[in-house]
XYZ file of C-alpha atoms in Angstrom:
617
model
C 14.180 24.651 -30.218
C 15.989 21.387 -30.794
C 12.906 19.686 -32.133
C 11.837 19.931 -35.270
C 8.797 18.797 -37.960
C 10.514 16.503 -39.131
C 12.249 14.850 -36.368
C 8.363 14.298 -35.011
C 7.151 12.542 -38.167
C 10.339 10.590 -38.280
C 9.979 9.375 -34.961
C 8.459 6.328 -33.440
C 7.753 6.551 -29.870
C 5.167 3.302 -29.963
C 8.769 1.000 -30.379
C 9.355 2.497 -26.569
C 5.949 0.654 -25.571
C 7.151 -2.635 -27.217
C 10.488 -2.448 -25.502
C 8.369 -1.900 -21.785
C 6.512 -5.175 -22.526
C 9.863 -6.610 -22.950
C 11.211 -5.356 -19.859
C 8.299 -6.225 -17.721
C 8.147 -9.892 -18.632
C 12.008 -9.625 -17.292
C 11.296 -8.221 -14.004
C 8.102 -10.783 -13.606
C 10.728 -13.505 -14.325
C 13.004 -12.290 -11.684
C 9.363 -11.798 -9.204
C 8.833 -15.676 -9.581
C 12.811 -16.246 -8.597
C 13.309 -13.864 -6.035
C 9.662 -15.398 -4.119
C 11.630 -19.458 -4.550
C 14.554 -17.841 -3.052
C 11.966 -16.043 -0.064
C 10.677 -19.489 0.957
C 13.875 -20.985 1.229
C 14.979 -18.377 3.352
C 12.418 -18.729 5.700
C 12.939 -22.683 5.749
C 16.300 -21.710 6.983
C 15.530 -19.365 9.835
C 12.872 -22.021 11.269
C 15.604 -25.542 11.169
C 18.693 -23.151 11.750
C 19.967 -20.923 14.422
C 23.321 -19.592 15.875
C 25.584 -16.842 15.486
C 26.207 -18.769 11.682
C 22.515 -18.768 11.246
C 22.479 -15.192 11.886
C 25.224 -14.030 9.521
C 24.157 -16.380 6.659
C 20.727 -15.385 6.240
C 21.597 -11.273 7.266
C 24.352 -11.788 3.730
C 21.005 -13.934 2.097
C 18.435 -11.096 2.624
C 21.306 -8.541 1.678
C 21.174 -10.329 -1.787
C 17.823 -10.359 -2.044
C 17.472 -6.736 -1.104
C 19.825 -6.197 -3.877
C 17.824 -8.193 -6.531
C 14.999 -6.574 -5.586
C 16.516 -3.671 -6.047
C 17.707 -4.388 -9.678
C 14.226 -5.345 -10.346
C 12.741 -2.217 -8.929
C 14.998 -0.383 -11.840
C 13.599 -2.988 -14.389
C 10.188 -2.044 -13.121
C 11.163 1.581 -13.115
C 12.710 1.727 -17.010
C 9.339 -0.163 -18.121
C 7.452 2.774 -16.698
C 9.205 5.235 -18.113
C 9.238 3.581 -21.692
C 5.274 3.508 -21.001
C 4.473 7.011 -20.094
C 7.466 8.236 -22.129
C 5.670 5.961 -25.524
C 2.528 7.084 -24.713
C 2.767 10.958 -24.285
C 5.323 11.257 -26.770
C 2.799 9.384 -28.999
C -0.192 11.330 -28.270
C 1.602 14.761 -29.099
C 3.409 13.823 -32.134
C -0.443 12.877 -33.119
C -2.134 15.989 -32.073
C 1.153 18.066 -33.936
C 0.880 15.935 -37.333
C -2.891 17.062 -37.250
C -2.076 20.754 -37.157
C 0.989 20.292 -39.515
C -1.040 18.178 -41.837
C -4.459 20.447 -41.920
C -2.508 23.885 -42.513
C -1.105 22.048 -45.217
C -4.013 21.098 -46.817
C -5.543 24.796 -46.352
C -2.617 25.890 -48.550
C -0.130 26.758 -45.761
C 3.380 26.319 -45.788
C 5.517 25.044 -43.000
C 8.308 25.306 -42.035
C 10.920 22.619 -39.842
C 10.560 24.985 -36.997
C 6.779 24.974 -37.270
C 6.226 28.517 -38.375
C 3.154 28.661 -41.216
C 3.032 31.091 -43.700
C 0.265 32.276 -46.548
C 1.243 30.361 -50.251
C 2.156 33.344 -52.395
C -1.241 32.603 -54.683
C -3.389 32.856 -51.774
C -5.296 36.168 -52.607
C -7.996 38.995 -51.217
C -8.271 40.131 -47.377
C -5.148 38.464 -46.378
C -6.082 39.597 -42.588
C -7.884 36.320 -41.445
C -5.374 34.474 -43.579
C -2.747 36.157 -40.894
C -4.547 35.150 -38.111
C -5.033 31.558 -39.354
C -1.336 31.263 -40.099
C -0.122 32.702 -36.411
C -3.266 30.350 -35.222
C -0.971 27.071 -36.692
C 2.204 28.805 -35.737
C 1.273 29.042 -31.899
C -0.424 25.252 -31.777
C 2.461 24.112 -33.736
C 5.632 25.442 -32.129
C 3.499 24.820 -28.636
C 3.250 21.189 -29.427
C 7.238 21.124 -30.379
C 8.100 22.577 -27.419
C 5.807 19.865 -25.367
C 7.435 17.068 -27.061
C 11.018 18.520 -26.947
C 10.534 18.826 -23.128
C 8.559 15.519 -23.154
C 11.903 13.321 -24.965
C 14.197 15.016 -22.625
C 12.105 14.246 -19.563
C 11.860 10.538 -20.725
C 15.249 10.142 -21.283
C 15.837 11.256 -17.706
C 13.907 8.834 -16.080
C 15.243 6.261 -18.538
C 18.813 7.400 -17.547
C 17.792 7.123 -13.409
C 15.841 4.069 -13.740
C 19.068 2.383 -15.674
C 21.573 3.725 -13.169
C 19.588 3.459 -9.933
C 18.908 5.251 -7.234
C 21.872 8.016 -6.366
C 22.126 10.138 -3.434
C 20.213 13.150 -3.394
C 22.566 16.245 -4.345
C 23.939 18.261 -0.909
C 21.289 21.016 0.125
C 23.608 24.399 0.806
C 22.466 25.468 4.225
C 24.099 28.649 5.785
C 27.278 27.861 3.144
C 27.108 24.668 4.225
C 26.593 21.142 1.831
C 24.106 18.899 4.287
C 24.047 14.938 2.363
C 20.573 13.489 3.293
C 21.686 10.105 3.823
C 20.227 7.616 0.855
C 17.042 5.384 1.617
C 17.563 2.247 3.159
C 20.282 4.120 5.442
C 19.930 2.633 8.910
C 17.408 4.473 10.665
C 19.598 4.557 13.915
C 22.061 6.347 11.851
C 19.526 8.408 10.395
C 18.183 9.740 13.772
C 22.370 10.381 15.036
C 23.147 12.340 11.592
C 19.606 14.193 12.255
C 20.195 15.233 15.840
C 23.893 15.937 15.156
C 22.441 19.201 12.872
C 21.746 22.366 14.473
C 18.239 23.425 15.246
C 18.645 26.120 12.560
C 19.846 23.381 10.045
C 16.812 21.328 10.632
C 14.655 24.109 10.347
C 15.837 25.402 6.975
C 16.207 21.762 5.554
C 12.085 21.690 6.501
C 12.291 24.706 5.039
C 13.161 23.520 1.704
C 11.687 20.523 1.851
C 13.437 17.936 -0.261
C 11.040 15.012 -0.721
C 13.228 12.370 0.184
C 13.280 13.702 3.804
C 9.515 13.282 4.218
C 9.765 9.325 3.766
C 13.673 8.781 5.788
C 13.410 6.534 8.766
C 14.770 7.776 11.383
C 13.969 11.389 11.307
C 11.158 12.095 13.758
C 7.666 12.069 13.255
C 6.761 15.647 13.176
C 9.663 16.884 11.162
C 8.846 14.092 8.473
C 5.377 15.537 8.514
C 6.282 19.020 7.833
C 7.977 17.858 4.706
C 5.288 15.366 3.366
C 2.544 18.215 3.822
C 4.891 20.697 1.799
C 6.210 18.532 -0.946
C 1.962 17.594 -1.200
C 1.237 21.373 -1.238
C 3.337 21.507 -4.157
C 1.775 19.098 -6.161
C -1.555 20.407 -5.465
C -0.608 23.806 -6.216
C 1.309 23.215 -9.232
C -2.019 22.431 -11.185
C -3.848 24.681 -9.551
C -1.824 27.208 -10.732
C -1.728 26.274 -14.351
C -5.971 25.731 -14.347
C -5.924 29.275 -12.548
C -4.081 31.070 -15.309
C -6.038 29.117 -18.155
C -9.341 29.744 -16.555
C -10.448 26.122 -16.959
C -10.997 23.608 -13.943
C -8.497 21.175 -12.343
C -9.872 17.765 -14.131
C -9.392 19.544 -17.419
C -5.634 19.882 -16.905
C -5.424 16.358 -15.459
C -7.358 15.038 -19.125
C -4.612 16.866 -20.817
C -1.679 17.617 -18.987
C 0.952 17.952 -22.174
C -1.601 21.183 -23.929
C -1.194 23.104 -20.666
C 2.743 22.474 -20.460
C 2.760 20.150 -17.820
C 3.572 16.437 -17.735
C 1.508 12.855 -16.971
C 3.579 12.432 -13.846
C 2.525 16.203 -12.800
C -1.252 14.652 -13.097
C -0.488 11.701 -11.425
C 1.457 13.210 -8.402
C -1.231 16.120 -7.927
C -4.052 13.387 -8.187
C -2.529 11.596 -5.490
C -2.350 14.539 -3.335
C -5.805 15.511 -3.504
C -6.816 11.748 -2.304
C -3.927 12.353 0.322
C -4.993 16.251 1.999
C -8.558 14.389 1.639
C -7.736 11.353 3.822
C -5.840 14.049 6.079
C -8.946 15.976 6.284
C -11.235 12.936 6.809
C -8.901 11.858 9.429
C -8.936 15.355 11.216
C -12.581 15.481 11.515
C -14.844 18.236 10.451
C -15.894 20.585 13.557
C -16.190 24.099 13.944
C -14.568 23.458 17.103
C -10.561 22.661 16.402
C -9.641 21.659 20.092
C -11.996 18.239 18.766
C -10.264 17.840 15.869
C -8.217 14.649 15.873
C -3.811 15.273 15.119
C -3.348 13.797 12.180
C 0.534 13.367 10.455
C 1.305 12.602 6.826
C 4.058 10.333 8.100
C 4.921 9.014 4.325
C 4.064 10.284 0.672
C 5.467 9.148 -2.344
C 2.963 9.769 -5.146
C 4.054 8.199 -8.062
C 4.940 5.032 -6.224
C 3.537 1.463 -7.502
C 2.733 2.385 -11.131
C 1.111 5.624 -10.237
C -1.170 3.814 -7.568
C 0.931 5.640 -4.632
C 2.056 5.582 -1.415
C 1.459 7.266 1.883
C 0.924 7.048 5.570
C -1.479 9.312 7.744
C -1.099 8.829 11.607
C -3.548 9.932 14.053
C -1.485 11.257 16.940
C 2.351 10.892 17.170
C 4.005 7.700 17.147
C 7.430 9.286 18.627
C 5.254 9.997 21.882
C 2.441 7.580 22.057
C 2.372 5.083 25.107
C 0.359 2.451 22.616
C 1.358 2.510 18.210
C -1.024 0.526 16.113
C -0.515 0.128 12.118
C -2.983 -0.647 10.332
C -2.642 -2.545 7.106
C -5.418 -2.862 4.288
C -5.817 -5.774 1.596
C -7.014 -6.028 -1.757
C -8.275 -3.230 -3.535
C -6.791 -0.581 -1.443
C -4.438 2.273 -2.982
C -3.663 6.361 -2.518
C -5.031 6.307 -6.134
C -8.259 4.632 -4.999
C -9.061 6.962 -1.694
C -8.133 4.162 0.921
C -7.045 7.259 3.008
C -10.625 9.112 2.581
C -13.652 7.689 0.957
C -15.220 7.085 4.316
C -12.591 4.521 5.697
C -12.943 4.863 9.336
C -10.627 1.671 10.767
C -8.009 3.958 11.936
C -10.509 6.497 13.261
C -12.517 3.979 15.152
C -9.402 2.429 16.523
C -7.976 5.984 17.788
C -11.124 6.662 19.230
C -12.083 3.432 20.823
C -8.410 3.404 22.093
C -8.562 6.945 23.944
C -12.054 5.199 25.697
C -10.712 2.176 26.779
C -7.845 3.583 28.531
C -7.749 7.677 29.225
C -4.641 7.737 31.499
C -2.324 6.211 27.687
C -2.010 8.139 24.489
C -1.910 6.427 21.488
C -0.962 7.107 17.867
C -2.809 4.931 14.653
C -0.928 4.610 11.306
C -2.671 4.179 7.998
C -0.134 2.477 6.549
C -0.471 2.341 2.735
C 2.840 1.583 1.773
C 2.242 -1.204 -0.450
C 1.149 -2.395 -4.047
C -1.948 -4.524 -2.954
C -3.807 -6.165 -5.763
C -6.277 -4.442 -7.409
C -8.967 -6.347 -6.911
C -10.658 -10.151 -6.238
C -10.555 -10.491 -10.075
C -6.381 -9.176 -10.066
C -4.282 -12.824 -10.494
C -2.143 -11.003 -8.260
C -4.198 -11.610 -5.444
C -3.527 -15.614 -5.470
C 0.050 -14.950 -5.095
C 2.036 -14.030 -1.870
C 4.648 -11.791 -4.205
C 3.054 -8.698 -3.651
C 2.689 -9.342 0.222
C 6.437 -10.198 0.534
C 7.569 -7.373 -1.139
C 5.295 -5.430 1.020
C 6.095 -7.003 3.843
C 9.917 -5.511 3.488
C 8.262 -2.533 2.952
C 6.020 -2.998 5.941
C 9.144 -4.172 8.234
C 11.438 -1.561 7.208
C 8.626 1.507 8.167
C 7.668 -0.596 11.837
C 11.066 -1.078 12.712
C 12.035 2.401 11.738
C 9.890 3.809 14.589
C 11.740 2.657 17.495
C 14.417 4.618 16.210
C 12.688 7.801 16.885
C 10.645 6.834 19.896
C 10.985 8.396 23.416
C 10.669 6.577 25.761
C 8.667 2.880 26.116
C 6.193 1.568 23.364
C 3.428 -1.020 22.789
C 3.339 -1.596 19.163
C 0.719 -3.588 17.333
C 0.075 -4.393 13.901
C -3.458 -5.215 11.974
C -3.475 -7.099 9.029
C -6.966 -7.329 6.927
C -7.248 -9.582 4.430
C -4.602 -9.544 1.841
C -3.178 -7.287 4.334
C -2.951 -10.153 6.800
C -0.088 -12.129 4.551
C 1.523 -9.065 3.967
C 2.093 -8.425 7.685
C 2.616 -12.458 8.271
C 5.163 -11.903 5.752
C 6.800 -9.505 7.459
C 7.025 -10.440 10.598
C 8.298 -14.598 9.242
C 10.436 -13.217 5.972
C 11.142 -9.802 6.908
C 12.009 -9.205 10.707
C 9.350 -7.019 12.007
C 9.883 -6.251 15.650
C 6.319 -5.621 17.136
C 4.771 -6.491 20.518
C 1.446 -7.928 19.206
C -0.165 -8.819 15.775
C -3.675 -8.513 14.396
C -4.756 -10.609 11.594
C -8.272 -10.174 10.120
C -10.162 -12.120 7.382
C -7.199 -13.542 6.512
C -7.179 -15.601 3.657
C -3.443 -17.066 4.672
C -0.346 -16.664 6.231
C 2.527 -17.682 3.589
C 6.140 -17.876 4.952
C 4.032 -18.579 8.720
C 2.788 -22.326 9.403
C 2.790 -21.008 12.981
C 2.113 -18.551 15.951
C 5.858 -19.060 16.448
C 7.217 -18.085 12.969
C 5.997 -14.413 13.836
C 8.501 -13.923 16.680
C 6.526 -11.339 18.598
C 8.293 -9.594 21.335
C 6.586 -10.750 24.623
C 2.954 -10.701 22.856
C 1.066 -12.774 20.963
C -0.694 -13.184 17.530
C -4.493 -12.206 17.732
C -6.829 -13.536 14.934
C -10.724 -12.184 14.373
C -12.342 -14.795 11.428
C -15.918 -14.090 10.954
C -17.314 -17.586 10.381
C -19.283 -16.043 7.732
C -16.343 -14.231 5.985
C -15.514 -16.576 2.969
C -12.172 -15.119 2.382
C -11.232 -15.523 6.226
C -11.913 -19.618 5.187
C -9.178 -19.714 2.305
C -6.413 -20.440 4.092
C -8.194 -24.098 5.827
C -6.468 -27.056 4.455
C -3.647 -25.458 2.669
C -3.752 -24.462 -1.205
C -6.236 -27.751 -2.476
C -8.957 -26.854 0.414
C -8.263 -22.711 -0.970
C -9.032 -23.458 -4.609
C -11.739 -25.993 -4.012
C -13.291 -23.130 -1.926
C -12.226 -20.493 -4.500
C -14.175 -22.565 -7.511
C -17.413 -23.102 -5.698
C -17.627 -19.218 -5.195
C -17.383 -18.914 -8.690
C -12.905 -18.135 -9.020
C -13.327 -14.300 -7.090
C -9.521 -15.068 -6.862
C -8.532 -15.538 -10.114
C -7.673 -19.256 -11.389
C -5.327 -20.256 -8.478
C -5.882 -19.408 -5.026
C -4.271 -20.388 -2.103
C -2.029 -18.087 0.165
C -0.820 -20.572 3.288
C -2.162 -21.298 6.372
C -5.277 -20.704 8.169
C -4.300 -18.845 11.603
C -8.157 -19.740 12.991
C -7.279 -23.398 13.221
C -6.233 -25.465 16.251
C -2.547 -26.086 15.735
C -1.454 -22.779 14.695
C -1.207 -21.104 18.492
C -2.701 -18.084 17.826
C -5.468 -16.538 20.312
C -8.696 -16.172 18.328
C -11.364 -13.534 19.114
C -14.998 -13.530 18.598
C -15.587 -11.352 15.069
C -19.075 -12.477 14.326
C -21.119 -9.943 12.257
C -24.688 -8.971 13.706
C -27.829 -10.411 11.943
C -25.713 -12.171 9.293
C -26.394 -16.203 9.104
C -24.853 -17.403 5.623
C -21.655 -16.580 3.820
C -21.547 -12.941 2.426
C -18.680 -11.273 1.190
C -20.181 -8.167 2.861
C -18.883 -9.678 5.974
C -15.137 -9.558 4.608
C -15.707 -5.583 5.189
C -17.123 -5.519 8.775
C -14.272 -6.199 11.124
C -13.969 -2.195 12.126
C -17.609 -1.696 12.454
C -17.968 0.029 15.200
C -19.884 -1.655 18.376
C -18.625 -5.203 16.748
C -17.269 -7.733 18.689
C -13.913 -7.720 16.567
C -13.603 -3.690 16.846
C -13.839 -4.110 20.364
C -10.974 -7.316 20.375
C -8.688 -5.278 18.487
C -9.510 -1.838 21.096
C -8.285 -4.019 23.679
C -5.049 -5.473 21.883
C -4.862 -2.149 21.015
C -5.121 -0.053 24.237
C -2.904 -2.942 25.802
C -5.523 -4.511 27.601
C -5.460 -8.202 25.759
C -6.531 -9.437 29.010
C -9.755 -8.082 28.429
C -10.623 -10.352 25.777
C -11.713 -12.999 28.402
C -13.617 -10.783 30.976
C -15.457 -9.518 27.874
C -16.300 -13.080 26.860
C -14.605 -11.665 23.321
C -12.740 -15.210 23.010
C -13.232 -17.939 20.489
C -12.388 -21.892 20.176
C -10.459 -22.641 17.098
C -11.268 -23.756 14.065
C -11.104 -27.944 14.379
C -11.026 -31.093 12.042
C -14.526 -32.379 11.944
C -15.349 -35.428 13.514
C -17.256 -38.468 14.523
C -18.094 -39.879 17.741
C -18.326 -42.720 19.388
C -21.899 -43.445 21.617
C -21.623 -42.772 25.380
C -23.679 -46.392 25.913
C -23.857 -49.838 24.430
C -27.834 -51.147 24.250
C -28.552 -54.455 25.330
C -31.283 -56.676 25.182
C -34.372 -56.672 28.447
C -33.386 -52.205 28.084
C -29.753 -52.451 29.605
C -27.717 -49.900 28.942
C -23.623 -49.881 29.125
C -21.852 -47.174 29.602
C -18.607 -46.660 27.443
C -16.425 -44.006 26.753
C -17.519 -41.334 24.790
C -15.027 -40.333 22.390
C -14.673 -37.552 19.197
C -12.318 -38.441 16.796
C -10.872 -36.210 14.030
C -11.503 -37.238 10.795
C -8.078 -37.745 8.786
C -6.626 -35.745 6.433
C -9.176 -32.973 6.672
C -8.973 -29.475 6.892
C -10.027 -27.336 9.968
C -13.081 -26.278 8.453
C -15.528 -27.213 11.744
C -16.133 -23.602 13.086
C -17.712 -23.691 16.852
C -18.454 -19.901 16.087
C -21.152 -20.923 13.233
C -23.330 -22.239 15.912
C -23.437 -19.487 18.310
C -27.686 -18.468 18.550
C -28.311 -15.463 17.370
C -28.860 -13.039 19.627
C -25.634 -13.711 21.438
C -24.093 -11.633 18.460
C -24.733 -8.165 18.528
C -23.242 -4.541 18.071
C -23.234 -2.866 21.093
C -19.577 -3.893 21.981
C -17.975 0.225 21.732
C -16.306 1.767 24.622
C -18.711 4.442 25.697
């Protein structure tokens, strides 16, 4: 044991938490520069194109991939100076108490934690035995935690200062097989895949190295196969431990370090639970199994984003599926949180409508968490596009992988809800995201996009469902002063500053809006922010037929809506004149300048024209 009494009591692990806040205000310093250096790269794209265009901004967002790369280590050392402080700090406490109290009962210790009887101790020395082996076992097991504890800290120090290396060769058949490194083109990816043996994709399933799981460009099911294994493992590695110790899983996870396992151990198998529940919730419960829904853990990375996660579940496979949608949540949403389970059914009511709406197509629906959203309407986060760039990348990278391991043709369509929504605008103006149609919903703004046009859709078109009683879905009118003005009447939900871009409801922007009214409702709620993928609701059944590649439905349904507009005045159709004559004159409404598109025709639609019968039977 390299560890020692002393060495503990000498130590001061809290410095590590100091030097974390240090390196977190760097990384948010590089954040604020790296989101200048986004806008301006967007600017470019829209004034500049040509063969120059295209090799100055590829070289621009290779440096940008790169700096967020170095700030992904920055943000990657601070949480491993965190976890490392505060475990280290929490055992040397718990073995100073033992030291200290067998002290004080007249033990000895030694530097090596063994406690002996004081030579004047006298009568039945039995329980005095027992009492010393007692402090000998808690001491020497808290040494051992802490030894293993430093040397796992320094280890992720060590990667997160280095960065990212390739994974080590797996040995298959006498054979060293490289996984190519993340980021790896996945067209590349799916060549070096296919170019193995069916024996040497088998046994690298087989062993199930965690970085295959989440590699563009190897197929769907293979990728699931992984994911579900390297899950397993996590769930089973507590298991195990609570098993042998005869005490239940939440015990180990409130003290990971007595039962010789670490914080990220808790953290990855806590994320795995809320993942194989969001797989089961996706499945469907049914004692018949031919009903069951297919369900893929596509992605899984559960220590991802601070510990908040990352995954994807798919409901059918998007290597086969004649129609791909990916889904996209907003604020509050994490693997942590139970986006996956919990009783989220957009991606089940989506899958289902789908199959309805058109029998003779399959299709395939991602839950795609693979973001940091912001926590929550009171996270200051959430009034700044950062988060939704970076996922956007994130986003683009995943959306764009799949064609690489499609067969044959594919309609691909991607729903944004509400933070969600700028993450996918940001994707598709910053980041390059090839998709046929986009879905944005109670979107509070679309950042790098002031237009329909800035999302480059292949031959579709960007959709847009705004409840007219959906505050959130009104954020984005008028650009940033019409945002806050709205955000300080409703008391700041969004922190201080609010404002994320444009509203992509409003006349101007060229989207194609569809009706998204919620049954019954006649004020603002912020209930209404939640009820896009109600089922029977006139935006579930938009998005069904975006979905199912039937947009043209939207008009036979009557599922269309006017923009947003400028309010106005207006002129009188007549002139009055004395002995009752009128004079007809033109009639004219005239927008009122410099105000934002705030006049919704949708807030005047009677009420019993919206209602909740809209599902595919």
């Amino acid at each position: 044991m390299t560890v020692t009494v002393s060495r503990v009591r000498a130590a001061k692990p809290g410095a590590m938490l100091d030097a974390a806040d240090d390196v977190r205000t760097t990384s948010a310093a590089l954040e604020i520069v790296i989101g200048v250096e986004r806008g301006q790269l967007a600017n470019l794209k829209a004034n500049w194109q040509g063969q120059a265009s295209d090799a100055a901004i590829a070289k621009a967002q290779q440096l940008i991939g790169e700096q967020e790369a170095y700030r992904g280590r920055l943000d990657k050392l601070a949480k491993a100076l965190t976890d490392g402080g505060n475990q280290l700090t929490s055992l040397r406490s718990t073995l100073l108490e033992f030291v200290d109290t067998a002290l004080q009962l007249g033990f000895s210790v030694s530097d090596d934690g063994v406690v002996t009887p004081q030579q004047w101790l006298i009568g039945d020395l039995g329980p005095v035995k027992k009492t010393a082996e007692f402090f000998t076992d808690s001491i020497q097991e808290q040494l051992k935690a802490f030894d293993t504890t430093d040397t796992l800290t320094a280890t992720a120090i060590d990667q997160a200062v280095q960065g990212q290396k390739p994974s080590a060769p797996v040995n298959i058949g006498g054979q060293e097989i490289q996984i190519p490194p993340p980021g790896t083109n996945p067209e590349d990816v799916n060549k070096w895949w296919t170019g193995l043996t069916p024996e040497q994709r088998q046994q690298l399933i087989a062993r199930h190295p965690p970085e295959l799981g989440n590699l563009n460009g190897v197929p769907a099911s293979a990728r699931d196969a992984v994911n579900q294994q390297v899950m397993n493992d996590d769930l089973n590695r507590v298991r195990d431990v609570a098993n042998r110790n005869h005490v239940s899983e939440d015990d180990v996870l409130k003290d990971p370090g007595r039962f010789g396992l670490t914080q990220t151990d808790a953290t990855r198998f806590y994320n795995a639970r809320r993942t194989s529940e969001g797989l089961a919730h996706q499945r469907g419960s049914t004692l018949d199994p031919t009903k069951e829904r297919p369900v893929m853990l596509w992605a899984y990375q559960p220590e991802a984003d601070g510990g908040q996660g990352r995954a994807a579940i798919c409901l059918g496979n998007p290597d086969t599926a004649n129609n791909t949608t990916v889904i996209v949540p907003g604020t509050g949403s994490s693997v942590h949180d139970g986006w996956l389970a919990d009783g989220h059914d957009d991606a089940i009511h989506v899958y289902d409508q789908a199959a309805l709406a058109d029998p003779s197509r399959s299709t395939a629906v991602m839950m795609w968490m693979g973001y940091d959203a912001p926590d929550s309407f009171t996270d200051p986060r959430i009034a700044n596009p950062t988060l939704a760039r970076q996922g956007g990348d994130l986003l683009a990278a995943d959306v764009n992988g799949l064609a690489a391991t499609h067969l044959g043709s594919s309609h691909v369509t991607v729903m944004g809800h509400s933070y969600g929504s700028t993450t996918v605008a940001d994707a598709c103006a910053g980041s390059g995201m090839k998709v046929n149609d986009v879905v944005l919903i109670g979107c509070p703004g679309t950042d790098l996009a002031h237009s329909a046009a800035d999302f480059h859709v292949n031959g579709g078109q960007v959709y847009v469902g705004a409840a007219s009683t959906d505050p959130v879905a009104r954020l984005g009118m008028g650009g940033p002063g019409a945002a806050q003005w709205l955000n300080t009447e409703l008391g700041n939900p969004l922190g201080p500053v609010a404002g994320l871009g444009t509203d992509p409801s409003a006349e101007g922007f060229g989207a194609t809006r569809f009706r998204a009214e919620v049954a019954g409702e006649t004020g603002w709620s912020f209930h209404d922010h939640s009820k896009y993928y109600d089922m029977g609701s006139e935006s579930l059944r938009a998005m069904t037929d975006i979905a199912s590649g039937h947009s043209e439905r939207l008009a036979s349904d009557g599922l269309l809506a006017a923009e947003r507009h400028q309010p106005t005045f207006s002129t009188p159709d007549h002139v009055d004149l004395p002995f009752g004559i009128e004079v007809p004159v033109p009639h004219v409404d005239i927008p009122i300048p410099g105000t934002p598109a705030y006049s919704d025709p949708e807030s005047n639609r009677p009420g019993e024209t919206v209602t909740n019968d809209h599902d595919y039977k």
